Short mmCIF file of N, CA and C in Angstrom, two decimals:
data_model
loop_
_atom_site.label_atom_id
_atom_site.label_comp_id
_atom_site.label_asym_id
_atom_site.label_seq_id
_atom_site.Cartn_x
_atom_site.Cartn_y
_atom_site.Cartn_z
N MET E 1 -2.83 -14.41 -22.11
CA MET E 1 -2.48 -14.02 -20.76
C MET E 1 -1.56 -12.79 -20.82
N LEU E 2 -1.84 -11.86 -19.93
CA LEU E 2 -1.00 -10.66 -19.82
C LEU E 2 0.35 -11.00 -19.18
N GLN E 3 1.34 -10.18 -19.47
CA GLN E 3 2.61 -10.32 -18.80
C GLN E 3 2.51 -9.78 -17.37
N SER E 4 1.91 -8.59 -17.22
CA SER E 4 1.84 -7.95 -15.90
C SER E 4 0.48 -7.33 -15.63
N MET E 5 0.04 -7.45 -14.39
CA MET E 5 -1.20 -6.84 -13.93
C MET E 5 -0.90 -6.05 -12.67
N VAL E 6 -1.27 -4.78 -12.67
CA VAL E 6 -1.18 -3.95 -11.48
C VAL E 6 -2.57 -3.94 -10.87
N LEU E 7 -2.69 -4.49 -9.70
CA LEU E 7 -3.95 -4.62 -9.00
C LEU E 7 -3.80 -3.88 -7.68
N TYR E 8 -4.71 -2.94 -7.40
CA TYR E 8 -4.49 -2.13 -6.19
C TYR E 8 -5.80 -1.73 -5.52
N SER E 9 -5.65 -1.42 -4.24
CA SER E 9 -6.72 -0.88 -3.42
C SER E 9 -6.20 0.43 -2.84
N SER E 10 -6.97 1.49 -2.99
CA SER E 10 -6.51 2.80 -2.51
C SER E 10 -7.68 3.53 -1.87
N ARG E 11 -7.49 3.97 -0.67
CA ARG E 11 -8.56 4.68 0.04
C ARG E 11 -8.42 6.19 -0.10
N THR E 12 -7.20 6.70 -0.04
CA THR E 12 -6.99 8.14 -0.07
C THR E 12 -6.30 8.63 -1.34
N GLY E 13 -5.93 7.71 -2.21
CA GLY E 13 -5.22 8.06 -3.44
C GLY E 13 -3.73 7.81 -3.36
N ASN E 14 -3.20 7.54 -2.18
CA ASN E 14 -1.77 7.29 -2.03
C ASN E 14 -1.32 6.07 -2.82
N THR E 15 -2.00 4.96 -2.63
CA THR E 15 -1.60 3.73 -3.31
C THR E 15 -1.87 3.83 -4.80
N GLN E 16 -2.95 4.49 -5.17
CA GLN E 16 -3.22 4.69 -6.60
C GLN E 16 -2.08 5.48 -7.26
N LYS E 17 -1.58 6.46 -6.56
CA LYS E 17 -0.49 7.29 -7.08
C LYS E 17 0.73 6.44 -7.43
N ILE E 18 1.12 5.55 -6.55
CA ILE E 18 2.30 4.74 -6.83
C ILE E 18 1.98 3.56 -7.76
N ALA E 19 0.74 3.10 -7.76
CA ALA E 19 0.33 2.06 -8.71
C ALA E 19 0.46 2.59 -10.14
N THR E 20 0.07 3.82 -10.33
CA THR E 20 0.16 4.46 -11.65
C THR E 20 1.62 4.54 -12.10
N ARG E 21 2.51 4.83 -11.18
CA ARG E 21 3.94 4.90 -11.51
C ARG E 21 4.48 3.52 -11.91
N ILE E 22 4.07 2.49 -11.21
CA ILE E 22 4.49 1.13 -11.57
C ILE E 22 3.99 0.80 -12.97
N PHE E 23 2.70 1.02 -13.19
CA PHE E 23 2.11 0.69 -14.50
C PHE E 23 2.86 1.38 -15.62
N ALA E 24 3.14 2.66 -15.47
CA ALA E 24 3.84 3.42 -16.51
C ALA E 24 5.25 2.88 -16.76
N ALA E 25 5.88 2.32 -15.74
CA ALA E 25 7.26 1.83 -15.87
C ALA E 25 7.36 0.42 -16.44
N ILE E 26 6.27 -0.33 -16.43
CA ILE E 26 6.30 -1.69 -16.96
C ILE E 26 6.46 -1.58 -18.49
N PRO E 27 7.49 -2.22 -19.04
CA PRO E 27 7.70 -2.11 -20.49
C PRO E 27 6.65 -2.92 -21.28
N GLY E 28 6.43 -2.49 -22.50
CA GLY E 28 5.57 -3.23 -23.41
C GLY E 28 4.10 -2.93 -23.25
N ASP E 29 3.31 -3.68 -24.00
CA ASP E 29 1.86 -3.48 -24.02
C ASP E 29 1.08 -4.59 -23.32
N SER E 30 1.75 -5.65 -22.92
CA SER E 30 1.07 -6.78 -22.30
C SER E 30 0.91 -6.54 -20.80
N LYS E 31 0.09 -5.53 -20.50
CA LYS E 31 -0.10 -5.13 -19.10
C LYS E 31 -1.48 -4.51 -18.94
N ASP E 32 -1.93 -4.49 -17.69
CA ASP E 32 -3.19 -3.84 -17.37
C ASP E 32 -3.11 -3.35 -15.93
N MET E 33 -3.99 -2.45 -15.57
CA MET E 33 -4.06 -1.94 -14.20
C MET E 33 -5.53 -1.83 -13.83
N GLN E 34 -5.89 -2.35 -12.66
CA GLN E 34 -7.26 -2.29 -12.19
C GLN E 34 -7.30 -2.10 -10.68
N ARG E 35 -8.32 -1.35 -10.26
CA ARG E 35 -8.63 -1.29 -8.82
C ARG E 35 -9.20 -2.64 -8.42
N ILE E 36 -9.06 -2.96 -7.17
CA ILE E 36 -9.58 -4.23 -6.66
C ILE E 36 -11.06 -4.40 -6.99
N GLY E 37 -11.85 -3.36 -6.83
CA GLY E 37 -13.29 -3.44 -7.09
C GLY E 37 -13.64 -3.70 -8.55
N GLU E 38 -12.72 -3.44 -9.47
CA GLU E 38 -12.94 -3.64 -10.89
C GLU E 38 -12.43 -4.99 -11.37
N TYR E 39 -11.60 -5.64 -10.59
CA TYR E 39 -10.89 -6.84 -11.02
C TYR E 39 -11.86 -7.97 -11.32
N GLN E 40 -11.72 -8.51 -12.53
CA GLN E 40 -12.60 -9.60 -12.98
C GLN E 40 -11.83 -10.90 -13.22
N GLY E 41 -10.69 -11.05 -12.57
CA GLY E 41 -9.95 -12.29 -12.67
C GLY E 41 -9.05 -12.40 -13.88
N LYS E 42 -8.68 -11.29 -14.50
CA LYS E 42 -7.72 -11.34 -15.62
C LYS E 42 -6.46 -12.05 -15.16
N ASP E 43 -5.92 -12.89 -16.06
CA ASP E 43 -4.72 -13.63 -15.69
C ASP E 43 -3.48 -12.91 -16.18
N ALA E 44 -2.41 -13.07 -15.44
CA ALA E 44 -1.13 -12.47 -15.79
C ALA E 44 -0.02 -13.34 -15.19
N GLU E 45 1.17 -13.18 -15.74
CA GLU E 45 2.32 -13.90 -15.21
C GLU E 45 2.78 -13.29 -13.89
N LEU E 46 2.72 -11.96 -13.83
CA LEU E 46 3.21 -11.24 -12.65
C LEU E 46 2.15 -10.24 -12.20
N PHE E 47 1.85 -10.28 -10.92
CA PHE E 47 0.91 -9.34 -10.32
C PHE E 47 1.66 -8.38 -9.40
N PHE E 48 1.45 -7.09 -9.63
CA PHE E 48 1.90 -6.06 -8.70
C PHE E 48 0.67 -5.73 -7.87
N VAL E 49 0.70 -6.08 -6.59
CA VAL E 49 -0.47 -5.96 -5.73
C VAL E 49 -0.26 -4.83 -4.73
N GLY E 50 -1.05 -3.76 -4.86
CA GLY E 50 -0.92 -2.59 -4.02
C GLY E 50 -2.05 -2.47 -3.02
N PHE E 51 -1.73 -1.95 -1.86
CA PHE E 51 -2.74 -1.86 -0.79
C PHE E 51 -2.46 -0.68 0.13
N TRP E 52 -3.51 -0.22 0.78
CA TRP E 52 -3.38 0.73 1.88
C TRP E 52 -3.46 -0.09 3.15
N THR E 53 -2.80 0.37 4.18
CA THR E 53 -2.75 -0.38 5.42
C THR E 53 -3.99 -0.11 6.25
N ASP E 54 -4.65 -1.19 6.61
CA ASP E 54 -5.88 -1.15 7.40
C ASP E 54 -5.66 -2.02 8.64
N LYS E 55 -5.46 -1.38 9.77
CA LYS E 55 -5.23 -2.09 11.04
C LYS E 55 -4.07 -3.07 10.94
N GLY E 56 -2.99 -2.64 10.29
CA GLY E 56 -1.78 -3.44 10.23
C GLY E 56 -1.71 -4.46 9.13
N THR E 57 -2.68 -4.47 8.22
CA THR E 57 -2.66 -5.40 7.08
C THR E 57 -3.42 -4.74 5.92
N CYS E 58 -3.84 -5.54 4.98
CA CYS E 58 -4.59 -5.00 3.84
C CYS E 58 -6.08 -4.93 4.15
N SER E 59 -6.82 -4.30 3.27
CA SER E 59 -8.27 -4.18 3.45
C SER E 59 -8.97 -5.51 3.20
N ASP E 60 -10.17 -5.66 3.74
CA ASP E 60 -10.97 -6.87 3.51
C ASP E 60 -11.24 -7.08 2.03
N ARG E 61 -11.42 -6.01 1.30
CA ARG E 61 -11.71 -6.09 -0.13
C ARG E 61 -10.55 -6.75 -0.89
N LEU E 62 -9.33 -6.36 -0.56
CA LEU E 62 -8.16 -6.98 -1.19
C LEU E 62 -8.03 -8.42 -0.71
N ARG E 63 -8.21 -8.64 0.58
CA ARG E 63 -8.08 -9.98 1.14
C ARG E 63 -8.99 -10.97 0.40
N ALA E 64 -10.17 -10.53 -0.02
CA ALA E 64 -11.12 -11.40 -0.73
C ALA E 64 -10.60 -11.82 -2.11
N VAL E 65 -9.73 -11.02 -2.71
CA VAL E 65 -9.20 -11.32 -4.04
C VAL E 65 -7.96 -12.22 -3.98
N LEU E 66 -7.25 -12.21 -2.89
CA LEU E 66 -5.98 -12.91 -2.79
C LEU E 66 -6.05 -14.40 -3.17
N PRO E 67 -7.09 -15.16 -2.81
CA PRO E 67 -7.12 -16.57 -3.22
C PRO E 67 -7.06 -16.78 -4.73
N SER E 68 -7.52 -15.80 -5.50
CA SER E 68 -7.50 -15.94 -6.96
C SER E 68 -6.09 -15.79 -7.54
N LEU E 69 -5.12 -15.44 -6.70
CA LEU E 69 -3.74 -15.26 -7.17
C LEU E 69 -2.88 -16.50 -6.92
N ALA E 70 -3.52 -17.62 -6.65
CA ALA E 70 -2.79 -18.86 -6.39
C ALA E 70 -1.86 -19.18 -7.55
N GLY E 71 -0.63 -19.53 -7.18
CA GLY E 71 0.36 -19.95 -8.16
C GLY E 71 1.04 -18.81 -8.91
N LYS E 72 0.75 -17.58 -8.58
CA LYS E 72 1.28 -16.43 -9.31
C LYS E 72 2.53 -15.85 -8.65
N GLN E 73 3.30 -15.14 -9.46
CA GLN E 73 4.39 -14.32 -8.94
C GLN E 73 3.79 -12.98 -8.54
N ILE E 74 4.20 -12.49 -7.38
CA ILE E 74 3.59 -11.28 -6.84
C ILE E 74 4.66 -10.34 -6.30
N PHE E 75 4.51 -9.07 -6.63
CA PHE E 75 5.29 -8.01 -6.01
C PHE E 75 4.29 -7.20 -5.19
N LEU E 76 4.52 -7.08 -3.89
CA LEU E 76 3.62 -6.35 -3.00
C LEU E 76 4.10 -4.92 -2.81
N PHE E 77 3.18 -3.97 -2.82
CA PHE E 77 3.54 -2.59 -2.50
C PHE E 77 2.40 -1.95 -1.74
N GLY E 78 2.74 -1.07 -0.82
CA GLY E 78 1.69 -0.47 -0.02
C GLY E 78 2.08 0.85 0.60
N THR E 79 1.08 1.48 1.18
CA THR E 79 1.26 2.73 1.89
C THR E 79 0.66 2.59 3.28
N ALA E 80 1.25 3.31 4.22
CA ALA E 80 0.76 3.29 5.60
C ALA E 80 0.84 4.70 6.15
N GLY E 81 -0.23 5.18 6.72
CA GLY E 81 -0.26 6.52 7.27
C GLY E 81 0.62 6.67 8.49
N PHE E 82 0.76 5.61 9.24
CA PHE E 82 1.56 5.69 10.46
C PHE E 82 2.86 4.94 10.26
N GLY E 83 3.93 5.58 10.60
CA GLY E 83 5.22 4.91 10.62
C GLY E 83 6.00 5.02 9.33
N ALA E 84 7.27 5.09 9.46
CA ALA E 84 8.18 5.08 8.32
C ALA E 84 9.32 4.12 8.63
N ASP E 85 9.08 3.25 9.56
CA ASP E 85 10.08 2.33 10.05
C ASP E 85 10.04 1.02 9.24
N GLN E 86 11.18 0.59 8.71
CA GLN E 86 11.22 -0.62 7.90
C GLN E 86 10.78 -1.86 8.70
N ALA E 87 11.05 -1.89 9.99
CA ALA E 87 10.62 -3.03 10.80
C ALA E 87 9.09 -3.09 10.85
N TYR E 88 8.44 -1.95 11.00
CA TYR E 88 6.98 -1.89 10.99
C TYR E 88 6.44 -2.32 9.63
N PHE E 89 7.04 -1.79 8.56
CA PHE E 89 6.60 -2.17 7.21
C PHE E 89 6.78 -3.67 6.97
N SER E 90 7.87 -4.21 7.45
CA SER E 90 8.14 -5.64 7.30
C SER E 90 7.07 -6.48 8.00
N GLN E 91 6.62 -6.03 9.17
CA GLN E 91 5.54 -6.74 9.88
C GLN E 91 4.27 -6.75 9.06
N ILE E 92 3.95 -5.64 8.44
CA ILE E 92 2.75 -5.54 7.61
C ILE E 92 2.85 -6.52 6.44
N ILE E 93 4.00 -6.54 5.79
CA ILE E 93 4.20 -7.43 4.64
C ILE E 93 4.09 -8.89 5.08
N ARG E 94 4.68 -9.24 6.21
CA ARG E 94 4.61 -10.63 6.69
C ARG E 94 3.16 -11.03 6.95
N ARG E 95 2.37 -10.13 7.52
CA ARG E 95 0.94 -10.43 7.73
C ARG E 95 0.25 -10.69 6.40
N LEU E 96 0.54 -9.83 5.43
CA LEU E 96 -0.10 -9.96 4.12
C LEU E 96 0.36 -11.24 3.42
N GLU E 97 1.63 -11.57 3.53
CA GLU E 97 2.11 -12.83 2.94
C GLU E 97 1.37 -14.02 3.54
N GLY E 98 1.02 -13.93 4.81
CA GLY E 98 0.26 -15.00 5.45
C GLY E 98 -1.16 -15.13 4.91
N GLU E 99 -1.65 -14.10 4.24
CA GLU E 99 -2.99 -14.12 3.64
C GLU E 99 -2.97 -14.70 2.22
N LEU E 100 -1.79 -14.75 1.61
CA LEU E 100 -1.67 -15.24 0.24
C LEU E 100 -1.74 -16.76 0.19
N PRO E 101 -2.21 -17.32 -0.93
CA PRO E 101 -2.12 -18.78 -1.09
C PRO E 101 -0.67 -19.23 -0.98
N GLN E 102 -0.45 -20.41 -0.41
CA GLN E 102 0.92 -20.87 -0.15
C GLN E 102 1.75 -21.05 -1.41
N ASN E 103 1.10 -21.26 -2.55
CA ASN E 103 1.88 -21.51 -3.76
C ASN E 103 2.18 -20.23 -4.55
N CYS E 104 1.97 -19.07 -3.95
CA CYS E 104 2.39 -17.80 -4.57
C CYS E 104 3.88 -17.61 -4.33
N THR E 105 4.51 -16.87 -5.22
CA THR E 105 5.90 -16.52 -5.05
C THR E 105 5.99 -15.00 -4.93
N VAL E 106 6.32 -14.51 -3.74
CA VAL E 106 6.49 -13.08 -3.55
C VAL E 106 7.91 -12.75 -3.98
N ILE E 107 8.03 -11.97 -5.06
CA ILE E 107 9.35 -11.67 -5.62
C ILE E 107 9.96 -10.40 -5.03
N GLY E 108 9.19 -9.68 -4.23
CA GLY E 108 9.69 -8.47 -3.59
C GLY E 108 8.57 -7.64 -3.04
N TRP E 109 8.94 -6.56 -2.37
CA TRP E 109 7.94 -5.67 -1.79
C TRP E 109 8.54 -4.30 -1.54
N TYR E 110 7.64 -3.34 -1.41
CA TYR E 110 8.03 -1.97 -1.05
C TYR E 110 6.86 -1.32 -0.34
N MET E 111 7.17 -0.62 0.74
CA MET E 111 6.16 0.17 1.45
C MET E 111 6.71 1.54 1.75
N CYS E 112 5.81 2.51 1.81
CA CYS E 112 6.20 3.86 2.17
C CYS E 112 5.07 4.53 2.95
N PRO E 113 5.38 5.61 3.63
CA PRO E 113 4.33 6.36 4.31
C PRO E 113 3.39 7.01 3.30
N GLY E 114 2.19 7.28 3.74
CA GLY E 114 1.22 7.99 2.90
C GLY E 114 0.47 9.00 3.73
N ARG E 115 0.13 10.10 3.09
CA ARG E 115 -0.59 11.17 3.79
C ARG E 115 -1.93 10.65 4.28
N MET E 116 -2.42 11.27 5.33
CA MET E 116 -3.70 10.91 5.92
C MET E 116 -4.67 12.08 5.77
N GLY E 117 -5.93 11.79 5.86
CA GLY E 117 -6.95 12.83 5.75
C GLY E 117 -6.99 13.75 6.96
N GLU E 118 -7.55 14.93 6.75
CA GLU E 118 -7.64 15.92 7.83
C GLU E 118 -8.50 15.46 9.00
N GLY E 119 -9.43 14.55 8.74
CA GLY E 119 -10.24 14.01 9.83
C GLY E 119 -9.38 13.28 10.85
N VAL E 120 -8.34 12.63 10.38
CA VAL E 120 -7.41 11.93 11.28
C VAL E 120 -6.70 12.96 12.15
N ARG E 121 -6.28 14.07 11.55
CA ARG E 121 -5.61 15.12 12.32
C ARG E 121 -6.53 15.68 13.40
N ARG E 122 -7.77 15.91 13.07
CA ARG E 122 -8.74 16.42 14.06
C ARG E 122 -8.91 15.44 15.22
N ARG E 123 -8.93 14.16 14.91
CA ARG E 123 -9.04 13.14 15.95
C ARG E 123 -7.82 13.20 16.88
N TYR E 124 -6.63 13.35 16.30
CA TYR E 124 -5.42 13.45 17.11
C TYR E 124 -5.43 14.72 17.95
N GLU E 125 -5.88 15.83 17.36
CA GLU E 125 -5.94 17.09 18.11
C GLU E 125 -6.90 16.98 19.29
N ALA E 126 -8.01 16.28 19.11
CA ALA E 126 -8.96 16.08 20.20
C ALA E 126 -8.32 15.28 21.34
N MET E 127 -7.42 14.37 21.00
CA MET E 127 -6.74 13.57 22.02
C MET E 127 -5.85 14.44 22.92
N LEU E 128 -5.42 15.59 22.40
CA LEU E 128 -4.57 16.49 23.20
C LEU E 128 -5.28 16.99 24.46
N GLN E 129 -6.60 17.02 24.43
CA GLN E 129 -7.38 17.53 25.56
C GLN E 129 -7.37 16.59 26.75
N ASP E 130 -7.07 15.32 26.52
CA ASP E 130 -7.05 14.33 27.59
C ASP E 130 -5.61 14.14 28.07
N PRO E 131 -5.33 14.46 29.35
CA PRO E 131 -3.96 14.33 29.85
C PRO E 131 -3.38 12.93 29.69
N VAL E 132 -4.23 11.92 29.71
CA VAL E 132 -3.76 10.54 29.57
C VAL E 132 -3.25 10.27 28.16
N SER E 133 -3.90 10.83 27.14
CA SER E 133 -3.52 10.56 25.76
C SER E 133 -2.74 11.69 25.10
N ALA E 134 -2.49 12.78 25.81
CA ALA E 134 -1.84 13.96 25.21
C ALA E 134 -0.44 13.64 24.67
N GLY E 135 0.32 12.88 25.41
CA GLY E 135 1.68 12.54 24.94
C GLY E 135 1.64 11.73 23.65
N GLN E 136 0.76 10.75 23.61
CA GLN E 136 0.61 9.94 22.41
C GLN E 136 0.10 10.81 21.25
N ALA E 137 -0.82 11.71 21.54
CA ALA E 137 -1.37 12.59 20.51
C ALA E 137 -0.29 13.46 19.89
N GLU E 138 0.63 13.94 20.71
CA GLU E 138 1.72 14.76 20.18
C GLU E 138 2.57 13.97 19.19
N LEU E 139 2.86 12.71 19.52
CA LEU E 139 3.62 11.85 18.61
C LEU E 139 2.84 11.58 17.32
N LEU E 140 1.56 11.33 17.46
CA LEU E 140 0.72 11.06 16.29
C LEU E 140 0.65 12.28 15.38
N LEU E 141 0.53 13.47 15.97
CA LEU E 141 0.50 14.70 15.17
C LEU E 141 1.83 14.95 14.47
N LYS E 142 2.91 14.66 15.16
CA LYS E 142 4.23 14.81 14.55
C LYS E 142 4.35 13.89 13.34
N ASN E 143 3.91 12.64 13.48
CA ASN E 143 3.92 11.70 12.35
C ASN E 143 3.01 12.18 11.23
N PHE E 144 1.82 12.66 11.58
CA PHE E 144 0.88 13.16 10.59
C PHE E 144 1.54 14.23 9.73
N ASP E 145 2.20 15.18 10.37
CA ASP E 145 2.85 16.27 9.64
C ASP E 145 4.03 15.77 8.81
N ALA E 146 4.74 14.78 9.31
CA ALA E 146 5.93 14.26 8.61
C ALA E 146 5.57 13.55 7.30
N VAL E 147 4.37 12.98 7.22
CA VAL E 147 3.99 12.23 6.01
C VAL E 147 3.01 13.01 5.12
N ARG E 148 2.81 14.27 5.42
CA ARG E 148 1.82 15.09 4.71
C ARG E 148 2.01 15.11 3.19
N THR E 149 3.25 14.99 2.69
CA THR E 149 3.50 15.06 1.25
C THR E 149 3.87 13.70 0.65
N ARG E 150 3.67 12.66 1.40
CA ARG E 150 4.05 11.33 0.93
C ARG E 150 2.84 10.59 0.37
N PRO E 151 3.01 9.68 -0.56
CA PRO E 151 4.26 9.31 -1.20
C PRO E 151 4.72 10.41 -2.15
N ASP E 152 6.03 10.56 -2.23
CA ASP E 152 6.62 11.60 -3.07
C ASP E 152 7.50 10.96 -4.15
N GLU E 153 8.21 11.79 -4.88
CA GLU E 153 9.05 11.29 -5.98
C GLU E 153 10.13 10.34 -5.46
N ARG E 154 10.68 10.62 -4.31
CA ARG E 154 11.68 9.73 -3.72
C ARG E 154 11.08 8.35 -3.47
N ASP E 155 9.85 8.31 -2.96
CA ASP E 155 9.17 7.03 -2.74
C ASP E 155 8.93 6.30 -4.06
N ALA E 156 8.50 7.04 -5.08
CA ALA E 156 8.24 6.43 -6.38
C ALA E 156 9.50 5.81 -6.97
N GLN E 157 10.62 6.52 -6.86
CA GLN E 157 11.88 6.00 -7.39
C GLN E 157 12.33 4.76 -6.62
N ALA E 158 12.18 4.79 -5.32
CA ALA E 158 12.56 3.63 -4.51
C ALA E 158 11.68 2.43 -4.81
N LEU E 159 10.40 2.67 -5.03
CA LEU E 159 9.46 1.61 -5.40
C LEU E 159 9.88 0.98 -6.73
N LEU E 160 10.13 1.79 -7.72
CA LEU E 160 10.51 1.27 -9.03
C LEU E 160 11.81 0.48 -8.95
N ALA E 161 12.76 0.95 -8.16
CA ALA E 161 14.01 0.22 -7.99
C ALA E 161 13.76 -1.14 -7.32
N ALA E 162 12.92 -1.15 -6.28
CA ALA E 162 12.61 -2.40 -5.57
C ALA E 162 11.91 -3.39 -6.50
N ALA E 163 11.11 -2.87 -7.43
CA ALA E 163 10.37 -3.72 -8.36
C ALA E 163 11.19 -4.09 -9.59
N GLY E 164 12.39 -3.54 -9.68
CA GLY E 164 13.24 -3.83 -10.84
C GLY E 164 12.77 -3.18 -12.11
N LEU E 165 12.12 -2.01 -11.97
CA LEU E 165 11.59 -1.31 -13.15
C LEU E 165 12.34 -0.01 -13.41
#
């Protein structure tokens, strides 16, 4: 059995970026890192489970793997394109904890903003044309620009500190 497994789902590369940092910081050789789609049920004492935020929680693909983590220690980490508010991140984590088997032990978590694709920006810009959604679109565009370079080195350092690495 491995000591640590970094298991992650990444749509835009944001979560993969920080998963790689976690993997590199885990001491020793008894570790592995796999994308959710590659995971074949390798056992480990501690799972670092990374995800991108999909409608306020994790992706269906990750959700399908969670039952196999019964009885494990888990550190959750994720990225979200919208929001940098700890209360929002906490809500996402609580939803995800509700998806885990009850006998898992969540030893900690970390979330940070992540850049979004240009298609999202175009969608927000199109919303500016509608007077009803223009105000919301301005806020969404402001958020889009604010997270354009995230996750960054500051996020990586905070993640490693939260994970005790």
